[in-house]
């Protein structure tokens, strides 16, 4: 049996690795258009192994994140990859955020997040001396990792097990040939018995090539980061998050210690004018037209334009970005922030304009398509791989 996987991000590689374990007789090939592994979302994220606080109990995000973080911790320990349980606090900045904070506590408890507790009196300052708020939760098992290194280790596992990772292979067409799928790149065709699409920011386009529905379509949201100047990195010991706006699947600008010792502040969520556009100046007219023509996008824009405008303001004006972060780390000054590389999230949007909250994974004959895999999909990668391979 020949099995193809499109995408050498953390999900495609985790799926390929799992396939080599459960189907040692199969020939597994991972294909990616870029010249390196983890070129897109996997290489541009916050590097946080999420413990499962926020997700609706019973959802794929909740179950696969809880299983995934355990598997990821074990994997990193086995492979000698960094996995630092620095812990995280979620801070309510006002009385209005208390009820949403309690909802996070209820969800985290239902999801079985270990060690979660409310911080009382001066406890927030004991854990994070520079954070401030009216109430906070502490998750001691939330960790930081190096996701590109994890993805490279998965790729090594695939190769050692006899699989192949082919870079520079851009899939431009898919064709059915009886029960099989023909994968077409410029000048080359490969035939597979089964195919898994983990194409991240291009997942709707590649799913469409396989004959799947055009929606949910991907709307790209750029997430911009700043880095604390090294002499101010002691403002943060681990991870400090605000209470997220429950209307959105994004967690809000937060402080993230990285495995290299630096501290990032971000990401915001600004509509990206190119699917793989990491700079504000990156614009691809084709991507923009494709987005604005979507009925789902237009409905979403009508509903959320105020938030959109405020995100663009926070993106354009560094002081506004800093003010947001200062609302729970008051000593932060605008000049403490130095620009850092951005990421772009693949966020699926349904035709009714709603942002797809849960992971969405479908099947169409011999093809399994991962259509929505935003955060915490990197944390959940080994569990998502089990789920996908079961469906295959
Ligand atoms: C700003 C940001 C912060 C985040 N923070 C976290 C976090 O802290 N913790 C967490 O768990 N998750 C986080 N995430 C989410 C996480 O990064 C993603 O869920 C995860 O990386 C998705 O992996 P993937 O393999 O599906 O996608 P990707 O890593 O984007 O990989 C998809 C691959 O498909 C390839 N591809 C696309 N089209 C084709 C084609 N036609 N032919 C061949 N190859 C193709 C691309 O080149 C790419 O390499 C964050 C994401 C972002 C953007």
mmCIF file of N, CA, C and O in Angstrom, residues 53 88-90 101 105 108-109 113-124 126-127 135-141:
data_model
loop_
_atom_site.group_PDB
_atom_site.id
_atom_site.type_symbol
_atom_site.label_atom_id
_atom_site.label_comp_id
_atom_site.label_asym_id
_atom_site.label_seq_id
_atom_site.Cartn_x
_atom_site.Cartn_y
_atom_site.Cartn_z
ATOM 1 N N UNK A 53 -6.829 24.173 28.789
ATOM 2 C CA UNK A 53 -7.705 24.975 29.659
ATOM 3 C C UNK A 53 -8.990 25.447 28.991
ATOM 4 O O UNK A 53 -10.042 25.459 29.605
ATOM 5 N N UNK A 88 1.835 28.517 33.530
ATOM 6 C CA UNK A 88 1.213 29.724 32.971
ATOM 7 C C UNK A 88 0.178 30.285 33.925
ATOM 8 O O UNK A 88 -0.483 29.528 34.641
ATOM 9 N N UNK A 89 0.071 31.616 33.950
ATOM 10 C CA UNK A 89 -1.029 32.250 34.682
ATOM 11 C C UNK A 89 -1.963 32.909 33.665
ATOM 12 O O UNK A 89 -1.517 33.443 32.645
ATOM 13 N N UNK A 90 -3.272 32.796 33.938
ATOM 14 C CA UNK A 90 -4.271 33.508 33.131
ATOM 15 C C UNK A 90 -4.850 34.573 34.052
ATOM 16 O O UNK A 90 -5.370 34.256 35.124
ATOM 17 N N UNK A 101 -13.254 34.042 33.321
ATOM 18 C CA UNK A 101 -12.157 33.290 33.970
ATOM 19 C C UNK A 101 -12.720 32.042 34.667
ATOM 20 O O UNK A 101 -12.125 30.959 34.592
ATOM 21 N N UNK A 105 -11.976 28.032 34.169
ATOM 22 C CA UNK A 105 -11.722 27.085 35.263
ATOM 23 C C UNK A 105 -12.648 25.870 35.149
ATOM 24 O O UNK A 105 -12.207 24.725 35.304
ATOM 25 N N UNK A 108 -11.453 23.750 32.202
ATOM 26 C CA UNK A 108 -10.173 23.089 32.509
ATOM 27 C C UNK A 108 -10.407 21.908 33.442
ATOM 28 O O UNK A 108 -9.826 20.833 33.264
ATOM 29 N N UNK A 109 -11.296 22.103 34.424
ATOM 30 C CA UNK A 109 -11.587 21.023 35.372
ATOM 31 C C UNK A 109 -12.252 19.864 34.639
ATOM 32 O O UNK A 109 -11.866 18.702 34.804
ATOM 33 N N UNK A 113 -7.437 19.035 33.391
ATOM 34 C CA UNK A 113 -6.117 19.702 33.405
ATOM 35 C C UNK A 113 -5.507 19.557 34.808
ATOM 36 O O UNK A 113 -6.126 19.982 35.786
ATOM 37 N N UNK A 114 -4.328 18.952 34.928
ATOM 38 C CA UNK A 114 -3.789 18.703 36.266
ATOM 39 C C UNK A 114 -3.226 19.959 36.924
ATOM 40 O O UNK A 114 -2.665 20.826 36.247
ATOM 41 N N UNK A 115 -3.408 20.041 38.240
ATOM 42 C CA UNK A 115 -2.743 21.076 39.039
ATOM 43 C C UNK A 115 -3.329 22.468 38.929
ATOM 44 O O UNK A 115 -2.799 23.403 39.522
ATOM 45 N N UNK A 116 -4.441 22.630 38.164
ATOM 46 C CA UNK A 116 -4.972 23.990 37.974
ATOM 47 C C UNK A 116 -5.519 24.521 39.298
ATOM 48 O O UNK A 116 -6.220 23.816 39.998
ATOM 49 N N UNK A 117 -5.190 25.785 39.623
ATOM 50 C CA UNK A 117 -5.795 26.346 40.842
ATOM 51 C C UNK A 117 -5.921 27.860 40.745
ATOM 52 O O UNK A 117 -5.202 28.525 40.004
ATOM 53 N N UNK A 118 -6.919 28.347 41.547
ATOM 54 C CA UNK A 118 -7.099 29.802 41.656
ATOM 55 C C UNK A 118 -5.996 30.371 42.522
ATOM 56 O O UNK A 118 -5.663 29.767 43.543
ATOM 57 N N UNK A 119 -5.478 31.520 42.142
ATOM 58 C CA UNK A 119 -4.443 32.149 42.969
ATOM 59 C C UNK A 119 -5.109 33.134 43.920
ATOM 60 O O UNK A 119 -6.014 33.874 43.530
ATOM 61 N N UNK A 120 -4.695 33.119 45.165
ATOM 62 C CA UNK A 120 -5.310 33.988 46.172
ATOM 63 C C UNK A 120 -4.282 35.006 46.677
ATOM 64 O O UNK A 120 -3.083 34.722 46.652
ATOM 65 N N UNK A 121 -4.807 36.139 47.164
ATOM 66 C CA UNK A 121 -3.955 37.169 47.787
ATOM 67 C C UNK A 121 -2.746 37.480 46.931
ATOM 68 O O UNK A 121 -2.856 37.825 45.764
ATOM 69 N N UNK A 122 -1.556 37.320 47.552
ATOM 70 C CA UNK A 122 -0.327 37.691 46.847
ATOM 71 C C UNK A 122 0.254 36.572 45.988
ATOM 72 O O UNK A 122 1.398 36.689 45.529
ATOM 73 N N UNK A 123 -0.509 35.483 45.781
ATOM 74 C CA UNK A 123 0.088 34.328 45.085
ATOM 75 C C UNK A 123 0.478 34.623 43.639
ATOM 76 O O UNK A 123 1.460 34.082 43.135
ATOM 77 N N UNK A 124 -0.300 35.490 42.962
ATOM 78 C CA UNK A 124 0.055 35.814 41.578
ATOM 79 C C UNK A 124 1.454 36.422 41.544
ATOM 80 O O UNK A 124 2.310 36.043 40.741
ATOM 81 N N UNK A 126 3.800 36.013 43.671
ATOM 82 C CA UNK A 126 4.853 35.034 44.004
ATOM 83 C C UNK A 126 5.277 34.274 42.751
ATOM 84 O O UNK A 126 6.444 33.942 42.570
ATOM 85 N N UNK A 127 4.293 33.987 41.883
ATOM 86 C CA UNK A 127 4.615 33.205 40.675
ATOM 87 C C UNK A 127 5.153 34.123 39.571
ATOM 88 O O UNK A 127 6.158 33.809 38.942
ATOM 89 N N UNK A 135 -7.843 38.765 39.547
ATOM 90 C CA UNK A 135 -7.902 37.335 39.870
ATOM 91 C C UNK A 135 -7.061 36.605 38.838
ATOM 92 O O UNK A 135 -6.772 37.145 37.764
ATOM 93 N N UNK A 136 -6.656 35.372 39.172
ATOM 94 C CA UNK A 136 -5.838 34.625 38.207
ATOM 95 C C UNK A 136 -5.943 33.124 38.461
ATOM 96 O O UNK A 136 -6.246 32.687 39.574
ATOM 97 N N UNK A 137 -5.699 32.369 37.401
ATOM 98 C CA UNK A 137 -5.593 30.912 37.489
ATOM 99 C C UNK A 137 -4.151 30.546 37.185
ATOM 100 O O UNK A 137 -3.486 31.221 36.383
ATOM 101 N N UNK A 138 -3.695 29.440 37.786
ATOM 102 C CA UNK A 138 -2.338 28.968 37.498
ATOM 103 C C UNK A 138 -2.397 27.556 36.955
ATOM 104 O O UNK A 138 -3.037 26.684 37.541
ATOM 105 N N UNK A 139 -1.752 27.334 35.820
ATOM 106 C CA UNK A 139 -1.634 25.994 35.240
ATOM 107 C C UNK A 139 -0.156 25.622 35.267
ATOM 108 O O UNK A 139 0.614 26.066 34.403
ATOM 109 N N UNK A 140 0.257 24.817 36.251
ATOM 110 C CA UNK A 140 1.704 24.551 36.388
ATOM 111 C C UNK A 140 2.261 23.630 35.309
ATOM 112 O O UNK A 140 3.477 23.579 35.132
ATOM 113 N N UNK A 141 1.399 22.899 34.582
ATOM 114 C CA UNK A 141 1.937 21.934 33.608
ATOM 115 C C UNK A 141 1.990 22.485 32.183
ATOM 116 O O UNK A 141 2.444 21.788 31.278
#
